[in-house]
XYZ file of C-alpha atoms in Angstrom:
374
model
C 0.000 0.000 0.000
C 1.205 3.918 -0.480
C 0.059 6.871 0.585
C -0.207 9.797 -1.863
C -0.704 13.407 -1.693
C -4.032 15.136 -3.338
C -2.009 17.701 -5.115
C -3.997 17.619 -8.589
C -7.133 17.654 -10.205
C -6.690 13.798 -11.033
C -6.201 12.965 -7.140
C -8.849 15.407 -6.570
C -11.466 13.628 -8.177
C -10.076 9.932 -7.292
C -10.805 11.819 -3.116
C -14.255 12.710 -3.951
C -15.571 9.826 -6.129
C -13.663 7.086 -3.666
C -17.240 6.871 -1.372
C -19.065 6.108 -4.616
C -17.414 3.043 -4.987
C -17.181 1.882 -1.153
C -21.012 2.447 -0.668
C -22.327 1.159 -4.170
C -23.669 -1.921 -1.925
C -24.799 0.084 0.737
C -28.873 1.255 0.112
C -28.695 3.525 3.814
C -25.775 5.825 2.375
C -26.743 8.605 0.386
C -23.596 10.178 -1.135
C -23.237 14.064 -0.355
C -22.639 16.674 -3.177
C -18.846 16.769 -4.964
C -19.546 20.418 -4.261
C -19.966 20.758 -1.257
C -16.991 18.123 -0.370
C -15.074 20.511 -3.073
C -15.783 23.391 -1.209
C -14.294 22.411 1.846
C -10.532 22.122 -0.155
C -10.981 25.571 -1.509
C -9.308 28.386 -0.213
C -11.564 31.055 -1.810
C -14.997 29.033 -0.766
C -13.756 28.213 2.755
C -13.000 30.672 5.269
C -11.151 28.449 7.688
C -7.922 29.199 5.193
C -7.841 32.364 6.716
C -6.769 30.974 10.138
C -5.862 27.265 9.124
C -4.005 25.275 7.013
C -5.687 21.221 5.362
C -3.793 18.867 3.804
C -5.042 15.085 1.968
C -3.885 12.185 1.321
C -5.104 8.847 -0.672
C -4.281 5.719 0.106
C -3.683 3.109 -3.634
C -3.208 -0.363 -3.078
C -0.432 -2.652 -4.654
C -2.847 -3.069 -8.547
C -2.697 1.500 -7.707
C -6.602 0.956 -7.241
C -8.066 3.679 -4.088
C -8.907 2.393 -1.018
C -8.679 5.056 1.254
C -8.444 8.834 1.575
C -7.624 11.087 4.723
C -7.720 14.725 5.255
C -6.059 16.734 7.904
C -6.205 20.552 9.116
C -5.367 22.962 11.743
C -7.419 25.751 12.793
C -4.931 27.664 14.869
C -8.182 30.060 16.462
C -9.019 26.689 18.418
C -5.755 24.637 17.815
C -3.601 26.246 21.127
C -6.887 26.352 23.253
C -6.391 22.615 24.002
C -4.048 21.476 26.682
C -2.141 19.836 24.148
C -1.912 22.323 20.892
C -5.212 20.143 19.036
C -5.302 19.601 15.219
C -7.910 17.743 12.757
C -8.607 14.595 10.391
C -11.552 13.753 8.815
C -13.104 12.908 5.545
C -12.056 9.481 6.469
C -13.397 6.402 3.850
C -11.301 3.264 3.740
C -11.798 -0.481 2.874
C -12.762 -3.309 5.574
C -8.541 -3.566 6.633
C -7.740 -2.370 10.009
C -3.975 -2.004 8.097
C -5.154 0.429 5.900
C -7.267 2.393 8.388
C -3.712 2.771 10.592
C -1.277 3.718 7.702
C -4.300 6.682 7.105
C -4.214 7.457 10.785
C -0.413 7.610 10.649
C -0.299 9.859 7.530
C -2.679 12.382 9.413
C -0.743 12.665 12.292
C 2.482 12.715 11.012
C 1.653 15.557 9.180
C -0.232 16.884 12.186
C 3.419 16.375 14.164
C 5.212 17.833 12.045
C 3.421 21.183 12.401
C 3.483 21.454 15.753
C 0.592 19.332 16.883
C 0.528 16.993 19.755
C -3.399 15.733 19.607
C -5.829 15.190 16.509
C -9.605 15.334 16.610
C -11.770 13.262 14.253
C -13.666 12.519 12.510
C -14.159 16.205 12.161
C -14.815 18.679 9.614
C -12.538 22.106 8.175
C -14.817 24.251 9.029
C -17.989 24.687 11.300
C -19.716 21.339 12.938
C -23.068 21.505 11.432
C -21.906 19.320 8.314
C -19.193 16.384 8.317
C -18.234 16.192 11.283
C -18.310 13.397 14.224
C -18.037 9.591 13.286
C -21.770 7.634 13.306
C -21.457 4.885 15.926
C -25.652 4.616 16.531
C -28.662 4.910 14.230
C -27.029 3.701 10.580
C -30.396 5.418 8.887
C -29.892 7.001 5.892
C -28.330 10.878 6.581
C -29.489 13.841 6.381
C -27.955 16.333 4.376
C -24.381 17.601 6.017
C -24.510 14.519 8.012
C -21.657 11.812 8.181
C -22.609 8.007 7.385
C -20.557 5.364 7.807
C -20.184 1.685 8.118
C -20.244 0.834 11.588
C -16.485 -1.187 11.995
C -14.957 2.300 11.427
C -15.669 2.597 15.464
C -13.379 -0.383 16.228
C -10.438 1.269 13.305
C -10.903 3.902 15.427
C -10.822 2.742 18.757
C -8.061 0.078 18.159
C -5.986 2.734 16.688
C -6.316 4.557 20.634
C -9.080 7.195 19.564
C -10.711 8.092 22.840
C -14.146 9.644 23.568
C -14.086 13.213 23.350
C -17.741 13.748 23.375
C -21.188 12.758 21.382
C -23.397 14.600 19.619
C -27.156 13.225 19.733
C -29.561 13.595 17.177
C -33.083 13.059 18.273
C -36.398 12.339 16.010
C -40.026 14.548 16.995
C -42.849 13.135 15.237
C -45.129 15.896 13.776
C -48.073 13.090 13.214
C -47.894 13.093 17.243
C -49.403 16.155 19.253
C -46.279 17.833 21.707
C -46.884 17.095 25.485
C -49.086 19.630 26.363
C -46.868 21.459 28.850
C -44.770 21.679 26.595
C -47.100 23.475 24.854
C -48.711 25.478 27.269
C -45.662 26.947 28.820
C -44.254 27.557 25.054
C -47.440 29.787 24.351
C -47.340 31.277 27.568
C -43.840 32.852 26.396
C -44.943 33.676 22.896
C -47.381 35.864 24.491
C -45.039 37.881 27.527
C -44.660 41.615 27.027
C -41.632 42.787 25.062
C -40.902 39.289 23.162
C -41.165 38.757 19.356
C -40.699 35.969 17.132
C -39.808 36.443 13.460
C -39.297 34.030 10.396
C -35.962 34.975 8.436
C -36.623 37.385 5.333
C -33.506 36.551 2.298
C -34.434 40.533 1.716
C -33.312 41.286 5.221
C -30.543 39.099 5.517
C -27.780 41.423 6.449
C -29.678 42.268 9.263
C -30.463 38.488 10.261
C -26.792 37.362 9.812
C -25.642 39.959 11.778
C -28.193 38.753 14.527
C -27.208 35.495 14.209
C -23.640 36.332 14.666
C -24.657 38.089 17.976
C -26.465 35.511 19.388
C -23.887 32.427 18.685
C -20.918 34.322 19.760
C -22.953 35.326 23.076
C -24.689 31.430 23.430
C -21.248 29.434 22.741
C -18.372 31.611 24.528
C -18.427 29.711 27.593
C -17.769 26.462 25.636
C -14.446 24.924 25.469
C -12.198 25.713 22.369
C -15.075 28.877 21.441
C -14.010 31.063 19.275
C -16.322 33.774 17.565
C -18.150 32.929 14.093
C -17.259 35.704 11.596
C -19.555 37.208 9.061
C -18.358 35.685 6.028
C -18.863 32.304 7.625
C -22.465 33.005 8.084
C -22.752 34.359 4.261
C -20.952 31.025 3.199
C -23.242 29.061 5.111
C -26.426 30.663 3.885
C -25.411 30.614 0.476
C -25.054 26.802 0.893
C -28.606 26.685 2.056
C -29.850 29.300 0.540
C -31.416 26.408 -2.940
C -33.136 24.447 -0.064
C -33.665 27.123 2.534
C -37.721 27.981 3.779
C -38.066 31.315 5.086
C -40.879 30.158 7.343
C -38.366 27.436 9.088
C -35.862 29.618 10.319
C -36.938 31.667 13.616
C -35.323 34.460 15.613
C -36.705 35.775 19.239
C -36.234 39.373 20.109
C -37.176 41.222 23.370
C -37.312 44.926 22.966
C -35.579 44.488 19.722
C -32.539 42.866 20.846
C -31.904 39.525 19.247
C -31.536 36.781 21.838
C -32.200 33.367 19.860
C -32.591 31.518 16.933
C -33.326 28.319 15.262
C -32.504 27.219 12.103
C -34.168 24.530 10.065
C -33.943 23.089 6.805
C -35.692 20.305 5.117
C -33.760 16.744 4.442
C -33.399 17.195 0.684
C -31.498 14.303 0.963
C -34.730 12.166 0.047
C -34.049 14.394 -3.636
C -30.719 14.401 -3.563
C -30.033 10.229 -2.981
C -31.249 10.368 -6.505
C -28.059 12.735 -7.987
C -25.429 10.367 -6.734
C -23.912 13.424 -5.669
C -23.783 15.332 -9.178
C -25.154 18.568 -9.587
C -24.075 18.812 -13.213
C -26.444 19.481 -16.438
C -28.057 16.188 -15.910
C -28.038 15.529 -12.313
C -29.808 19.159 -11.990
C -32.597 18.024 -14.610
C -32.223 15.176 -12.083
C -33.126 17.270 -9.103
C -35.675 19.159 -10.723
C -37.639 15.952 -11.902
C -37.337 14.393 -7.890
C -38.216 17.947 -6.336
C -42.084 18.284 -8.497
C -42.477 13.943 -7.824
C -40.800 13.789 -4.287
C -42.414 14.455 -1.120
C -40.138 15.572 1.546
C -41.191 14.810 4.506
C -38.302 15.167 7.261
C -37.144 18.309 8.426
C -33.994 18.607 10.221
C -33.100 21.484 12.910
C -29.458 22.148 12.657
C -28.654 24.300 14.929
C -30.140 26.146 17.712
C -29.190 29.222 20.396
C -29.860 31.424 23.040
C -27.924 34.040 24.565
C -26.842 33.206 27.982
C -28.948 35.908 29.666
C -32.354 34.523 27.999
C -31.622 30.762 29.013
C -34.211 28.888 31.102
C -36.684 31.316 29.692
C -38.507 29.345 27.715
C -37.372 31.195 24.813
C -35.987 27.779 23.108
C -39.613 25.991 23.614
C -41.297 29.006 21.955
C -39.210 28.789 18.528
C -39.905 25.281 18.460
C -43.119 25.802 18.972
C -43.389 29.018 16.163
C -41.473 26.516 14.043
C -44.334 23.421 14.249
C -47.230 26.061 13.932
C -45.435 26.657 10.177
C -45.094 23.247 9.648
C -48.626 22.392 10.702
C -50.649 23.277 7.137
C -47.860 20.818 5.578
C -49.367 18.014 6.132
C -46.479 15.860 4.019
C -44.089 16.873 6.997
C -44.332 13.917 9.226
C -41.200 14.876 11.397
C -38.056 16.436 12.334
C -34.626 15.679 13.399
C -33.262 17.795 16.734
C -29.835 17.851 15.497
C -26.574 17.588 16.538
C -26.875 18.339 20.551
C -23.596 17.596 22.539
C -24.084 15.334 25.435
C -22.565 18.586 27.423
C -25.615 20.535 26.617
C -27.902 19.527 29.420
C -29.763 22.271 28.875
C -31.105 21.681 24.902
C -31.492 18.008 26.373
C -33.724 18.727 28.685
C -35.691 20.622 25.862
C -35.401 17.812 23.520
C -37.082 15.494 26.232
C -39.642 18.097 26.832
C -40.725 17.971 23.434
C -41.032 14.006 23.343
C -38.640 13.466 20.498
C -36.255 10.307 20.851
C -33.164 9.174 19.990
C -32.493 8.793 16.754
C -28.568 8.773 16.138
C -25.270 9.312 17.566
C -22.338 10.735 16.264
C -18.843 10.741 18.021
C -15.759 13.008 17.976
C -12.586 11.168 19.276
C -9.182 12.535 20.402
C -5.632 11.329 20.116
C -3.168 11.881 22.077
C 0.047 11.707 20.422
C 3.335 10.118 22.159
C-alpha cells in the first residue's frame, strides 16, 4: 500500500468519487454533493484558510486501485486552546482492513506532528460542525444532508488505533403526526405571548440584518464552551449561500425582546430524500435530475441544525417558543411527518432537557474522538 498526496485535479477527483465506490452496496448511504466536499478544499470558498491550514492524502493499493483517503487541518483560532496544541482529520473512507485504516491514521498525524501538533480530533470537519463532522457509531439510517454516514467497523479502526471519547453529539427524532406534550405546549405559548418578546421568520431581503443577529447571538450562546471562538460574518454568508437552494423562510426563527436579538433556530428540510437520486452530481443532468425528484418527491423530514440562546435569555422558555413558532409553520404541511433535533452535545444539558420536553427520541449518535500523540 502507499500513501499519496491530493495535489492535482486527477487525485482530486479519485478523493471525492472514492465513497461512490465503497457504498455502491450500501442502500442507507446517500452520497453528499462533490460540491460541497469541493468546497471544503478551496481556499476562496472556505474561510477556515484564513486561520488554518488542510492537507489530503489517498491511500492506492499494490494493482494502484483507491482504497482510502484522509484529510487533515489545523485551525490555529481553536488549535492552542487545548491542553495539548489540538489539530484535525476527517473525511475518512477506507476499505474493511484495520492495516489500511492505521497507515491513514499515521499519515494524518504525522503531518499533524510535524506542524506542531501533539493531539488530533476526528472525525471532524474544516470548518464549522453543522456538516461532516463526528463519526456515526448509533442509528445507521440514511443521513441527512451535512450529516456523516458510515459503516459501523470504522468505530473499532478507530478505537483500536487509541481514539478516545471526546464527546457525542445526539440527534433526536419529533414526530409531527404526534401532538407535543401539552406542557410543553402550554408553557411555550405562555412565552410567545409575555410583554416585550417577538418571534420572526428569516426574510432573504433582510438578511444582512439576520446574519448579523445570528452572529450576535452564537458568539454570546457558545463563549463559555471549550475551544469557542467567535463565528465571523463571512462564515455566516458562506453558510447561507449553501442553504440558501433548499432554505424555507418560514423554518428559520429568531426571538427578540425589545428588539434585541436573543435566539434563533434554524431549520432546513432533508433534501437528501431528492438528492439520494443525484449520486452526488449537480451537473447538467443531475440538476434536470433534481428538478424531476423535487415536483415527484415528497419531503417529509425536516432537520433542525442548529439552535441558540444568549446566555442571559436561558431557562426562559425562549428555546420551547421557537420550536413551537417553528411546528405552527409546519402544521398546514401536512407531508411533513417529522423532524430531526440535530446535533446536541451530550454537554448541553440544557437543549437536552428541551429535547425530552418535546417528546422526540433518539435517533442517532455521532462521536468526535481525540488522540493523544506520544
Amino acid at each position: 500500500m502507499i500513501v499519496i498526496e491530493v495535489n492535482n485535479l486527477k487525485t482530486a477527483t479519485e478523493f471525492i468519487d472514492l465513497p461512490r465506490k465503497l457504498y455502491k452496496n450500501d442502500p442507507q448511504w446517500i452520497c453528499p454533493l462533490d460540491n460541497d466536499v469541493a468546497s471544503v478544499f478551496d481556499p476562496s470558498r472556505n474561510f477556515y484558510y484564513n486561520h488554518g491550514v488542510c492537507n489530503r492524502w489517498l491511500l492506492k493499493d499494490e494493482a494502484g486501485n483507491t482504497i482510502g483517503r484522509v484529510a487533515a487541518f489545523i485551525n490555529y483560532d481553536k488549535s492552542h486552546k487545548n491542553p495539548r496544541p489540538t489539530g484535525g482529520m476527517g473525511f475518512f473512507e477506507c476499505i474493511n482492513d484495520q492495516n489500511a485504516a492505521f497507515l491513514l491514521f499515521d499519515t494524518a498525524r504525522d503531518w499533524l506532528k510535524s506542524k506542531g501538533m501533539e493531539a488530533m480530533d476526528g472525525p471532524i470537519n474544516f470548518g464549522e460542525n453543522d456538516k461532516f463532522w463526528g463519526l456515526l457509531i448509533d442509528g445507521f439510517k440514511p443521513p441527512s444532508l451535512g450529516m456523516n454516514y458510515n459503516p459501523p467497523w470504522y468505530r473499532d479502526f478507530f478505537e483500536n488505533y487509541g481514539f478516545k471519547k471526546e464527546y457525542d453529539q445526539l440527534t433526536n427524532f419529533l414526530d409531527y403526526t404526534v401532538p407535543m406534550p401539552e406542557r410543553f405546549t402550554k408553557i411555550a405559548e405562555w412565552v410567545m405571548k409575555k410583554p416585550g418578546y417577538a418571534f420572526k421568520h428569516f426574510d432573504k431581503k433582510q438578511f444582512d440584518k439576520f446574519a448579523k443577529d445570528f452572529a450576535e447571538i452564537y458568539n454570546d450562546a457558545w463563549s463559555d464552551f471549550e475551544n469557542f471562538s467567535p463565528i465571523q460574518i463571512g462564515t455566516i454568508r458562506d453558510s447561507f449561500r449553501q442553504m440558501k437552494p433548499i432554505m424555507d423562510e418560514q423554518f428559520i426563527w429568531f426571538a427578540y425582546y425589545k428588539d434585541e436579538p436573543i435566539a434563533f433556530v434554524i431549520c432546513l428540510p432533508d433534501v437528501n430524500q431528492i438528492l439520494k437520486h443525484v449520486n452526488g452530481k449537480l451537473n447538467f443532468i443531475g440538476k434536470l435530475k433534481f428538478l424531476w425528484y423535487k415536483r415527484t418527491t415528497k419531503i417529509e423530514r425536516l432537520r433542525i441544525i442548529i439552535m441558540g440562546c444568549k446566555k442571559k435569555y436561558q431557562n426562559h422558555g425562549i428555546e420551547s417558543a421557537l420550536i413551537r413558532c417553528l411546528q405552527i409553520a409546519v402544521e398546514p404541511r401536512k407531508e411533513i411527518k417529522g423532524g430531526e433535533l440535530a446535533w446536541v452535545g451530550d454537554f448541553n444539558e440544557k437543549m437536552l432537557a428541551i429535547h425530552a420536553a418535546t417528546g422526540a427520541k433518539k435517533d442517532k449518535v455521532h462521536r468526535t474522538y481525540r488522540y493523544v500523540f506520544s
